[in-house]
Short mmCIF file of C-alpha atoms in Angstrom, two decimals:
data_model
loop_
_atom_site.label_atom_id
_atom_site.label_comp_id
_atom_site.label_asym_id
_atom_site.label_seq_id
_atom_site.Cartn_x
_atom_site.Cartn_y
_atom_site.Cartn_z
CA UNK N 1 0.00 -0.03 0.07
CA UNK N 2 1.23 3.55 -0.75
CA UNK N 3 0.49 6.31 1.45
CA UNK N 4 0.33 9.83 0.22
CA UNK N 5 2.74 12.33 2.37
CA UNK N 6 1.72 15.66 3.45
CA UNK N 7 5.26 17.33 2.63
CA UNK N 8 8.14 16.32 1.41
CA UNK N 9 11.24 18.42 1.13
CA UNK N 10 15.23 17.56 0.05
CA UNK N 11 17.97 18.65 2.11
CA UNK N 12 21.80 18.49 1.71
CA UNK N 13 24.62 18.44 3.90
CA UNK N 14 24.45 22.31 4.29
CA UNK N 15 21.23 22.64 4.84
CA UNK N 16 20.11 19.64 6.86
CA UNK N 17 20.95 20.26 10.68
CA UNK N 18 18.96 23.43 10.85
CA UNK N 19 16.01 21.97 10.06
CA UNK N 20 16.56 18.43 11.94
CA UNK N 21 17.13 20.86 14.78
CA UNK N 22 13.86 22.44 14.56
CA UNK N 23 12.60 19.58 14.46
CA UNK N 24 13.91 18.23 17.68
CA UNK N 25 13.36 21.20 19.53
CA UNK N 26 9.47 20.72 18.57
CA UNK N 27 9.58 17.25 19.67
CA UNK N 28 6.82 16.53 21.98
CA UNK N 29 6.94 12.57 22.74
CA UNK N 30 9.49 10.36 20.51
CA UNK N 31 12.72 10.91 18.49
CA UNK N 32 14.29 7.51 16.97
CA UNK N 33 17.39 8.12 15.21
CA UNK N 34 19.74 5.26 13.51
CA UNK N 35 22.80 6.44 12.50
CA UNK N 36 25.39 3.63 11.79
CA UNK N 37 28.92 6.10 12.93
CA UNK N 38 29.03 8.14 15.30
CA UNK N 39 31.65 10.80 16.43
CA UNK N 40 32.52 12.70 19.24
CA UNK N 41 32.37 16.07 16.93
CA UNK N 42 28.97 15.34 15.92
CA UNK N 43 27.80 14.56 19.19
CA UNK N 44 28.88 17.88 20.53
CA UNK N 45 26.94 19.65 18.15
CA UNK N 46 23.80 17.72 18.83
CA UNK N 47 24.33 17.61 22.67
CA UNK N 48 22.46 20.41 24.17
CA UNK N 49 19.67 19.97 21.68
CA UNK N 50 19.39 16.20 22.74
CA UNK N 51 19.51 16.95 26.47
CA UNK N 52 16.87 19.73 26.07
CA UNK N 53 14.91 16.70 24.52
CA UNK N 54 15.02 14.90 27.44
CA UNK N 55 14.62 17.19 29.40
CA UNK N 56 11.07 17.84 27.91
CA UNK N 57 10.62 13.74 28.54
CA UNK N 58 11.25 13.10 25.49
CA UNK N 59 12.38 9.53 24.72
CA UNK N 60 14.83 9.54 22.16
CA UNK N 61 16.14 6.03 20.90
CA UNK N 62 19.79 6.37 19.06
CA UNK N 63 20.57 2.76 17.22
CA UNK N 64 24.28 2.82 15.93
CA UNK N 65 26.09 0.12 14.26
CA UNK N 66 28.47 -2.07 16.39
CA UNK N 67 32.45 0.22 15.73
CA UNK N 68 34.17 -2.42 18.68
CA UNK N 69 36.46 -1.14 21.15
CA UNK N 70 37.31 2.40 19.83
CA UNK N 71 37.98 4.84 22.43
CA UNK N 72 35.90 7.48 20.30
CA UNK N 73 32.69 5.30 20.02
CA UNK N 74 33.02 3.96 23.46
CA UNK N 75 33.26 7.49 24.80
CA UNK N 76 30.43 8.79 22.39
CA UNK N 77 28.07 6.08 24.14
CA UNK N 78 28.42 7.03 27.82
CA UNK N 79 28.33 10.42 26.65
CA UNK N 80 24.65 9.20 25.06
CA UNK N 81 23.62 7.67 28.09
CA UNK N 82 24.69 10.14 30.16
CA UNK N 83 22.62 12.90 28.51
CA UNK N 84 19.37 10.12 29.50
CA UNK N 85 19.53 8.95 25.52
CA UNK N 86 18.46 5.09 25.02
CA UNK N 87 21.52 3.63 23.10
CA UNK N 88 21.04 0.47 20.92
CA UNK N 89 24.39 -0.98 19.65
CA UNK N 90 23.40 -3.00 16.29
CA UNK N 91 25.55 -5.44 13.45
CA UNK N 92 25.39 -4.48 10.07
CA UNK N 93 23.34 -1.40 10.05
CA UNK N 94 23.80 1.12 6.81
CA UNK N 95 20.44 2.77 6.51
CA UNK N 96 20.10 6.39 8.09
CA UNK N 97 16.82 7.40 9.38
CA UNK N 98 14.94 9.69 11.86
CA UNK N 99 11.76 9.64 13.02
CA UNK N 100 10.16 12.50 15.03
CA UNK N 101 6.75 12.30 16.78
CA UNK N 102 6.16 9.08 14.66
CA UNK N 103 5.00 11.96 12.21
CA UNK N 104 8.29 12.99 10.11
CA UNK N 105 10.30 11.06 8.51
CA UNK N 106 14.03 11.80 7.54
CA UNK N 107 15.14 9.37 5.27
CA UNK N 108 19.04 9.48 2.74
CA UNK N 109 22.66 9.52 2.71
CA UNK N 110 23.38 11.49 5.58
CA UNK N 111 24.99 9.65 8.88
CA UNK N 112 23.43 12.14 11.68
CA UNK N 113 25.46 11.60 14.26
CA UNK N 114 28.89 11.66 12.63
CA UNK N 115 28.68 13.51 9.20
CA UNK N 116 31.68 15.48 8.35
CA UNK N 117 32.28 16.82 4.96
CA UNK N 118 31.14 14.52 2.08
CA UNK N 119 27.87 15.47 -0.22
CA UNK N 120 24.73 13.88 1.20
CA UNK N 121 21.38 13.90 0.62
CA UNK N 122 18.23 13.31 3.12
CA UNK N 123 14.09 13.81 2.61
CA UNK N 124 11.86 15.21 4.90
CA UNK N 125 8.49 13.39 4.69
CA UNK N 126 5.35 14.51 6.85
CA UNK N 127 3.74 11.37 6.97
CA UNK N 128 1.94 9.48 9.87
CA UNK N 129 2.04 6.34 7.71
CA UNK N 130 5.70 6.11 6.30
CA UNK N 131 6.95 7.31 9.65
CA UNK N 132 5.31 4.14 11.22
CA UNK N 133 6.46 2.12 8.44
CA UNK N 134 9.82 2.77 8.57
CA UNK N 135 9.71 2.45 11.85
CA UNK N 136 8.95 -0.95 11.69
CA UNK N 137 10.79 -1.71 8.65
CA UNK N 138 13.77 -1.41 10.46
CA UNK N 139 13.50 -2.23 13.50
CA UNK N 140 13.41 0.86 15.38
CA UNK N 141 10.30 -0.33 17.43
CA UNK N 142 12.54 -2.69 19.36
CA UNK N 143 14.41 -0.34 21.79
CA UNK N 144 16.70 -2.10 24.42
CA UNK N 145 15.69 -0.24 26.92
CA UNK N 146 12.08 0.80 26.06
CA UNK N 147 11.13 -3.06 25.77
CA UNK N 148 13.11 -4.32 28.66
CA UNK N 149 11.03 -1.17 30.67
CA UNK N 150 7.77 -2.51 28.76
CA UNK N 151 8.46 -6.07 30.04
CA UNK N 152 9.40 -5.55 33.59
CA UNK N 153 6.33 -6.94 36.04
CA UNK N 154 3.91 -3.97 37.38
CA UNK N 155 3.96 -3.20 41.07
CA UNK N 156 1.24 -1.28 42.44
CA UNK N 157 2.76 1.82 42.89
CA UNK N 158 3.87 1.68 39.04
CA UNK N 159 -0.50 1.51 38.34
CA UNK N 160 -1.26 4.04 40.68
CA UNK N 161 1.57 6.43 39.18
CA UNK N 162 0.22 5.71 35.80
CA UNK N 163 -3.70 6.43 36.52
CA UNK N 164 -3.23 9.51 37.71
CA UNK N 165 -0.96 10.46 35.09
CA UNK N 166 -3.44 9.47 32.42
CA UNK N 167 -6.28 11.40 34.40
CA UNK N 168 -4.17 14.21 34.43
CA UNK N 169 -3.25 13.77 30.56
CA UNK N 170 -6.85 13.21 30.40
CA UNK N 171 -8.15 16.52 31.56
CA UNK N 172 -5.42 18.72 30.19
CA UNK N 173 -6.52 17.11 26.34
CA UNK N 174 -10.55 18.29 27.29
CA UNK N 175 -9.49 21.64 28.50
CA UNK N 176 -7.10 22.36 25.02
CA UNK N 177 -10.04 20.97 22.84
CA UNK N 178 -12.24 23.02 24.74
CA UNK N 179 -10.06 26.20 24.15
CA UNK N 180 -10.31 25.54 21.09
CA UNK N 181 -13.72 25.22 20.68
CA UNK N 182 -13.24 21.73 18.82
CA UNK N 183 -16.04 18.92 19.71
CA UNK N 184 -14.62 15.34 20.15
CA UNK N 185 -14.95 14.38 16.61
CA UNK N 186 -13.22 17.36 15.02
CA UNK N 187 -9.96 16.26 17.72
CA UNK N 188 -10.32 12.59 16.56
CA UNK N 189 -9.88 13.48 13.34
CA UNK N 190 -7.23 15.83 13.35
CA UNK N 191 -5.72 12.98 15.92
CA UNK N 192 -6.21 10.06 13.34
CA UNK N 193 -8.38 8.14 16.05
CA UNK N 194 -11.48 7.02 17.21
CA UNK N 195 -13.99 9.65 18.75
CA UNK N 196 -14.48 6.98 21.74
CA UNK N 197 -10.59 7.01 22.02
CA UNK N 198 -10.69 10.51 22.91
CA UNK N 199 -14.19 10.14 25.37
CA UNK N 200 -12.28 7.48 26.92
CA UNK N 201 -8.83 9.92 27.91
CA UNK N 202 -10.82 12.72 28.77
CA UNK N 203 -13.25 10.73 31.18
#
């Protein structure tokens, strides 16, 4: 099945990062990034925006290729983890992909975490379907940290905290919807979910 994206833009190595930084700064919940290689210099340029995401409770899952015992590689992994990034080391990966909030898909030839001075191309595609498909196709929904957390048995305190969070989210959604003078049906259409989902969240 083919999906029609809302927006497609093509960037090169000279104008990619500014728009990518804007996407990071606007991220609300999840950033998934596969960049086979990573260098200290490039991580230094990205670190403040990554930390800002983590501070806003945006989950960042990074997938990189195993580069063995290289001191620079191991140091970069340490910095990523210290910044609160979920680090996943894989073997024999090549594709360069980033997905922001399951809606914006970056896809092309540029290694986001290591690019230096080569000529590259990256496409920015706004499409929930294409973004979600990319996550699944590349196995980016198998973050080791996220999977481990989902697999941990729940305890009573977790359940209580989760229920409180869901109630707060429901109240915030309802308040914002009413501020915008939208019906539940209108919000459901905009969000791509059923009206019953909105009703359940709000109640």
